[in-house]
Short mmCIF file of C-alpha atoms in Angstrom, two decimals:
data_model
loop_
_atom_site.label_atom_id
_atom_site.label_comp_id
_atom_site.label_asym_id
_atom_site.label_seq_id
_atom_site.Cartn_x
_atom_site.Cartn_y
_atom_site.Cartn_z
CA MET A 1 23.34 63.46 77.82
CA ASN A 2 24.02 63.50 73.98
CA ASN A 3 25.87 60.41 73.77
CA GLY A 4 27.15 61.19 70.19
CA PHE A 5 28.34 64.48 71.27
CA TYR A 6 30.40 62.83 74.24
CA ASN A 7 32.08 60.18 71.73
CA LEU A 8 32.78 62.93 69.42
CA LYS A 9 34.88 64.49 71.87
CA ARG A 10 36.81 61.21 72.89
CA PHE A 11 37.92 60.97 69.08
CA ASN A 12 41.08 62.76 69.36
CA PRO A 13 43.33 64.20 66.68
CA LEU A 14 45.24 61.15 66.10
CA HIS A 15 42.31 59.03 65.46
CA LEU A 16 41.19 61.45 62.68
CA LEU A 17 44.39 61.16 60.97
CA LEU A 18 44.08 57.44 61.13
CA VAL A 19 40.55 57.45 59.74
CA THR A 20 41.43 60.06 56.95
CA ALA A 21 44.65 57.63 55.91
CA ILE A 22 42.27 54.82 55.56
CA ILE A 23 39.73 56.72 53.49
CA CYS A 24 42.72 57.92 51.22
CA LEU A 25 44.06 54.34 50.64
CA LEU A 26 40.57 52.71 50.02
CA THR A 27 40.01 55.58 47.72
CA PHE A 28 43.29 55.19 45.54
CA PHE A 29 42.49 51.38 45.48
CA PHE A 30 39.15 51.69 43.98
CA VAL A 31 40.02 54.73 41.67
CA PHE A 32 43.09 53.27 40.31
CA ALA A 33 42.69 49.34 40.33
CA ASP A 34 40.75 49.64 37.11
CA ASN A 35 42.99 51.97 35.15
CA GLY A 36 45.85 49.62 34.71
CA LEU A 37 47.94 50.81 37.83
CA VAL A 38 47.16 47.93 40.06
CA ALA A 39 47.33 44.29 38.40
CA SER A 40 44.40 42.25 39.74
CA ALA A 41 42.40 39.16 38.93
CA ALA A 42 38.80 39.72 38.28
CA GLU A 43 35.41 37.90 37.50
CA PHE A 44 34.83 37.32 33.59
CA LYS A 45 32.22 40.05 33.52
CA LYS A 46 34.68 42.71 35.00
CA ILE A 47 37.28 41.72 32.59
CA GLN A 48 34.99 42.02 29.82
CA GLU A 49 34.16 45.70 31.14
CA ARG A 50 37.97 46.61 31.27
CA GLY A 51 38.59 45.19 27.75
CA TYR A 52 41.82 42.99 28.83
CA ILE A 53 42.91 39.85 30.82
CA THR A 54 45.98 39.63 32.51
CA ILE A 55 48.15 36.71 32.26
CA ALA A 56 51.57 35.50 34.07
CA VAL A 57 54.11 33.96 31.97
CA LYS A 58 57.75 32.87 31.68
CA ASP A 59 60.23 34.70 29.71
CA ASN A 60 63.44 32.01 30.29
CA LEU A 61 62.07 28.87 29.09
CA PRO A 62 63.09 28.16 25.43
CA LEU A 63 60.26 26.84 23.44
CA LEU A 64 57.53 27.40 26.30
CA GLY A 65 58.10 31.07 27.06
CA PHE A 66 61.21 33.29 26.33
CA LYS A 67 62.33 36.54 24.65
CA ASP A 68 63.83 36.23 21.34
CA SER A 69 66.59 38.55 19.79
CA LYS A 70 64.20 41.31 19.37
CA GLY A 71 63.07 41.15 23.28
CA GLU A 72 59.74 39.59 22.28
CA LEU A 73 57.77 37.08 24.09
CA GLN A 74 57.83 33.81 22.28
CA GLY A 75 56.80 30.09 22.80
CA LEU A 76 54.14 27.60 22.96
CA GLU A 77 52.57 29.29 26.19
CA ILE A 78 52.94 32.76 24.69
CA ASP A 79 51.16 31.62 21.77
CA LEU A 80 48.21 30.08 23.94
CA ALA A 81 48.27 33.12 26.18
CA ARG A 82 47.62 35.45 23.24
CA ARG A 83 44.97 33.27 21.47
CA LEU A 84 43.16 32.91 24.88
CA GLY A 85 43.17 36.70 25.29
CA SER A 86 41.85 37.22 21.83
CA ASP A 87 39.15 34.46 21.92
CA LEU A 88 37.79 35.14 25.39
CA LEU A 89 37.11 38.81 24.55
CA ASN A 90 36.62 38.40 20.98
CA GLN A 91 39.18 41.20 19.85
CA PRO A 92 42.99 41.57 19.20
CA ASP A 93 45.53 42.93 21.52
CA SER A 94 43.25 42.25 24.63
CA ILE A 95 45.79 40.76 26.91
CA LYS A 96 48.60 41.96 29.06
CA LEU A 97 51.39 39.84 29.76
CA GLN A 98 54.17 39.71 32.79
CA PRO A 99 56.90 37.54 33.05
CA VAL A 100 57.14 35.96 36.72
CA GLY A 101 59.51 33.66 38.68
CA ASN A 102 58.76 30.11 39.41
CA ARG A 103 58.02 31.07 43.28
CA GLU A 104 55.33 33.56 42.04
CA ARG A 105 53.44 31.31 39.45
CA LEU A 106 50.82 30.46 41.64
CA SER A 107 50.67 33.38 44.25
CA VAL A 108 50.18 36.03 41.63
CA VAL A 109 46.73 34.23 40.92
CA VAL A 110 45.84 33.32 44.50
CA ASP A 111 46.61 36.92 45.32
CA ASN A 112 44.25 38.19 42.68
CA LYS A 113 47.24 40.20 41.15
CA PHE A 114 46.66 38.37 37.36
CA ASP A 115 43.66 36.56 36.07
CA LEU A 116 45.51 33.47 34.94
CA ALA A 117 48.91 32.26 34.91
CA ILE A 118 50.53 30.03 31.72
CA ALA A 119 54.12 29.55 33.16
CA ARG A 120 54.86 26.04 33.03
CA VAL A 121 52.99 24.74 35.89
CA THR A 122 52.13 21.22 36.56
CA ALA A 123 48.74 20.34 37.92
CA THR A 124 49.14 18.45 41.05
CA GLU A 125 46.68 17.52 43.80
CA SER A 126 48.49 19.52 46.37
CA ARG A 127 48.63 22.65 44.46
CA SER A 128 44.87 21.84 43.42
CA ARG A 129 44.20 22.91 46.71
CA ILE A 130 44.95 26.50 46.33
CA VAL A 131 44.54 27.08 42.68
CA SER A 132 42.14 25.61 40.04
CA PHE A 133 43.73 24.07 36.67
CA SER A 134 42.44 24.02 33.35
CA PHE A 135 42.53 21.17 31.05
CA PRO A 136 46.12 20.31 30.32
CA TYR A 137 47.50 21.88 27.07
CA TYR A 138 50.70 20.24 26.92
CA PHE A 139 52.14 16.80 28.50
CA ASP A 140 55.60 17.44 29.88
CA GLY A 141 57.87 14.89 31.25
CA THR A 142 61.04 13.76 32.54
CA VAL A 143 63.57 12.45 29.95
CA LEU A 144 67.27 12.08 29.83
CA ILE A 145 69.73 14.04 27.60
CA THR A 146 73.55 12.85 26.84
CA LYS A 147 76.51 13.51 24.27
CA ASN A 148 77.65 9.80 24.65
CA ALA A 149 77.05 8.35 21.20
CA SER A 150 76.86 4.93 23.04
CA ILE A 151 74.05 5.64 25.38
CA GLN A 152 71.07 4.62 23.15
CA LYS A 153 68.33 3.25 25.64
CA LEU A 154 67.73 3.78 29.28
CA THR A 155 69.11 0.46 30.29
CA ASP A 156 72.50 1.62 29.16
CA LEU A 157 72.54 4.13 32.04
CA GLN A 158 72.64 1.52 34.63
CA LYS A 159 75.66 2.22 37.38
CA GLN A 160 76.39 5.39 35.40
CA LYS A 161 76.56 8.84 36.65
CA ILE A 162 73.59 11.08 35.93
CA ALA A 163 73.02 14.64 36.80
CA VAL A 164 69.82 15.87 38.42
CA LEU A 165 68.64 19.33 39.65
CA GLU A 166 68.98 19.32 43.59
CA LYS A 167 65.74 18.81 45.16
CA SER A 168 63.61 18.44 41.95
CA SER A 169 60.77 16.15 41.20
CA THR A 170 63.05 14.33 38.48
CA ILE A 171 64.92 12.42 41.41
CA ALA A 172 62.22 10.12 42.34
CA PRO A 173 61.54 8.57 38.92
CA VAL A 174 65.01 8.43 38.08
CA ARG A 175 65.72 6.43 41.28
CA TYR A 176 62.94 4.16 40.66
CA TYR A 177 63.94 3.25 36.94
CA LEU A 178 67.70 3.27 37.68
CA PRO A 179 68.35 2.35 41.30
CA GLU A 180 71.95 1.40 40.50
CA ALA A 181 72.89 4.97 38.75
CA LYS A 182 75.01 7.41 40.89
CA LEU A 183 73.09 10.63 41.03
CA VAL A 184 75.04 13.85 40.66
CA GLY A 185 73.04 16.98 42.10
CA VAL A 186 73.53 20.23 40.21
CA SER A 187 72.10 23.72 41.22
CA SER A 188 71.44 24.93 37.61
CA TYR A 189 70.77 23.88 33.92
CA SER A 190 74.20 25.81 33.24
CA GLU A 191 75.84 23.65 35.75
CA ALA A 192 74.57 20.36 34.14
CA LYS A 193 75.69 21.35 30.83
CA GLU A 194 79.12 21.94 32.22
CA ILE A 195 79.00 18.53 33.99
CA LEU A 196 78.15 16.82 30.91
CA ASP A 197 81.16 18.59 29.19
CA LYS A 198 83.61 17.64 31.31
CA ASN A 199 82.28 13.99 31.34
CA GLN A 200 81.59 13.95 35.16
CA ALA A 201 78.22 12.71 34.36
CA VAL A 202 76.97 10.92 31.17
CA ALA A 203 73.42 12.12 31.27
CA PHE A 204 71.12 14.70 32.58
CA ALA A 205 67.68 14.18 33.77
CA ALA A 206 64.92 17.11 33.39
CA ASP A 207 61.88 18.20 31.65
CA SER A 208 61.32 17.16 28.00
CA SER A 209 60.37 20.79 26.97
CA ILE A 210 63.47 22.34 28.35
CA LEU A 211 65.89 19.57 26.88
CA ALA A 212 64.36 19.79 23.38
CA GLY A 213 65.59 23.56 23.71
CA TRP A 214 69.31 22.21 24.16
CA VAL A 215 69.23 19.87 21.17
CA LYS A 216 67.70 22.70 18.99
CA GLU A 217 70.69 24.92 19.97
CA ASP A 218 73.33 21.72 20.01
CA PRO A 219 72.50 18.84 17.90
CA SER A 220 75.27 16.87 19.77
CA TYR A 221 72.78 16.46 22.28
CA GLN A 222 70.51 13.53 22.06
CA ILE A 223 67.44 12.70 24.26
CA LEU A 224 66.60 8.98 25.04
CA GLU A 225 63.27 7.81 23.74
CA THR A 226 61.97 6.69 26.83
CA ARG A 227 59.70 9.14 29.09
CA ILE A 228 60.13 8.20 32.63
CA SER A 229 57.43 10.66 33.91
CA THR A 230 54.50 12.51 32.55
CA GLU A 231 53.20 15.70 33.63
CA PRO A 232 50.33 17.57 32.67
CA LEU A 233 50.88 21.57 32.21
CA SER A 234 47.58 23.62 32.94
CA VAL A 235 46.59 27.13 33.03
CA VAL A 236 46.67 28.27 36.51
CA MET A 237 42.81 29.94 37.62
CA PRO A 238 41.72 31.24 40.62
CA LYS A 239 39.03 29.35 42.82
CA GLY A 240 35.87 30.42 44.11
CA LEU A 241 32.22 30.42 42.50
CA GLN A 242 32.71 34.11 41.33
CA TYR A 243 35.32 32.54 38.89
CA ALA A 244 33.32 29.90 37.49
CA GLU A 245 32.45 31.47 34.26
CA LEU A 246 36.24 32.29 33.36
CA ARG A 247 37.08 28.78 34.17
CA ASN A 248 34.54 27.37 32.18
CA LYS A 249 35.46 29.56 29.05
CA VAL A 250 39.18 28.70 29.20
CA ASN A 251 38.56 25.12 29.70
CA GLN A 252 36.08 25.03 26.62
CA ALA A 253 38.63 27.31 24.70
CA ILE A 254 41.24 24.46 25.32
CA THR A 255 39.02 21.83 24.34
CA ASP A 256 38.44 23.76 21.00
CA TYR A 257 42.20 23.89 20.47
CA LEU A 258 42.71 20.29 21.02
CA LYS A 259 39.91 19.25 18.89
CA GLU A 260 40.78 21.40 15.97
CA GLY A 261 44.54 20.51 16.28
CA TRP A 262 45.83 24.03 16.94
CA LEU A 263 47.80 22.91 19.91
CA GLN A 264 49.54 20.07 18.51
CA LYS A 265 50.57 22.15 15.53
CA ARG A 266 51.85 24.98 17.78
CA VAL A 267 53.90 22.01 19.65
CA GLU A 268 55.16 20.60 16.33
CA PHE A 269 56.08 24.37 15.39
CA TRP A 270 58.10 24.92 18.45
CA ASP A 271 59.82 21.48 17.96
CA LEU A 272 58.90 20.44 21.27
CA PRO A 273 58.39 16.54 22.10
CA GLU A 274 55.16 14.80 21.11
CA SER A 275 52.34 15.35 23.96
CA LYS A 276 49.93 12.42 24.17
CA PHE A 277 46.71 14.68 24.05
CA ALA A 278 44.59 11.72 23.26
CA GLY A 279 45.15 9.68 26.13
CA ALA A 280 44.88 12.54 28.49
CA LYS A 281 42.32 12.22 31.57
CA PHE A 282 41.85 15.05 33.60
CA ARG A 283 41.69 13.66 37.42
CA SER A 284 38.54 14.14 39.16
CA TRP A 285 40.59 15.86 42.07
CA ASN A 286 40.87 19.19 40.10
CA GLN A 287 36.90 19.74 39.61
CA GLU A 288 35.29 22.13 42.21
#
């Protein structure tokens, strides 16, 4: 008996249709993935071959990543992304930037949709289980902002009303340093501004990089000097041995930018709060 012929007869038209559909989908993926129709992460050699690198960024964070009046992406993270793209591939215009939401900042790299993400991502131990982080390019942190001229130091806020974003990481340090303060939850930065304007709270706790943008737009705001937490912002990179060369090159580039003072100059250009680069030590949990 010819078993091959017997099995072929059992392969009905529905099976043939399914097989044909799968073959078409696979063909579409492999033919078009490298033609820019499908954004995807790649090993460094593949990035070199295609001639560009894909980076996810933010477009709604003044000073870090935002769109100017002409609709062009600007900010510290945009500067970093553009220089990385140029230096890694030794050619200008070798980068494709795509704004993403907060919830997508890690997933676009985990799902291999983008090579990197530079989108105000704090390097944490829990996040390092699913992605790799570069050496920090900036140290952000929680500060307090107010319009009340009588508030000059942190202790002036004891027993005062302080606005905080609901469920945000800023709540813990505020409670630690100001245990007697009354926290007022807000759902957005615009709501926080409204509450301060209505004197429903005397201060608002949030990231220094974001609040610096408030001061630049409205000098009536003042940021208290004391920073109550420090957060390392890092480039999100894919895990896996196949991406080791890409990670090494990104880390070496950031190290060079720090040594030559380029990053600090860009921080000053964007009027961001001072970042304590010199004292930074990257934790061992991020090393693969």
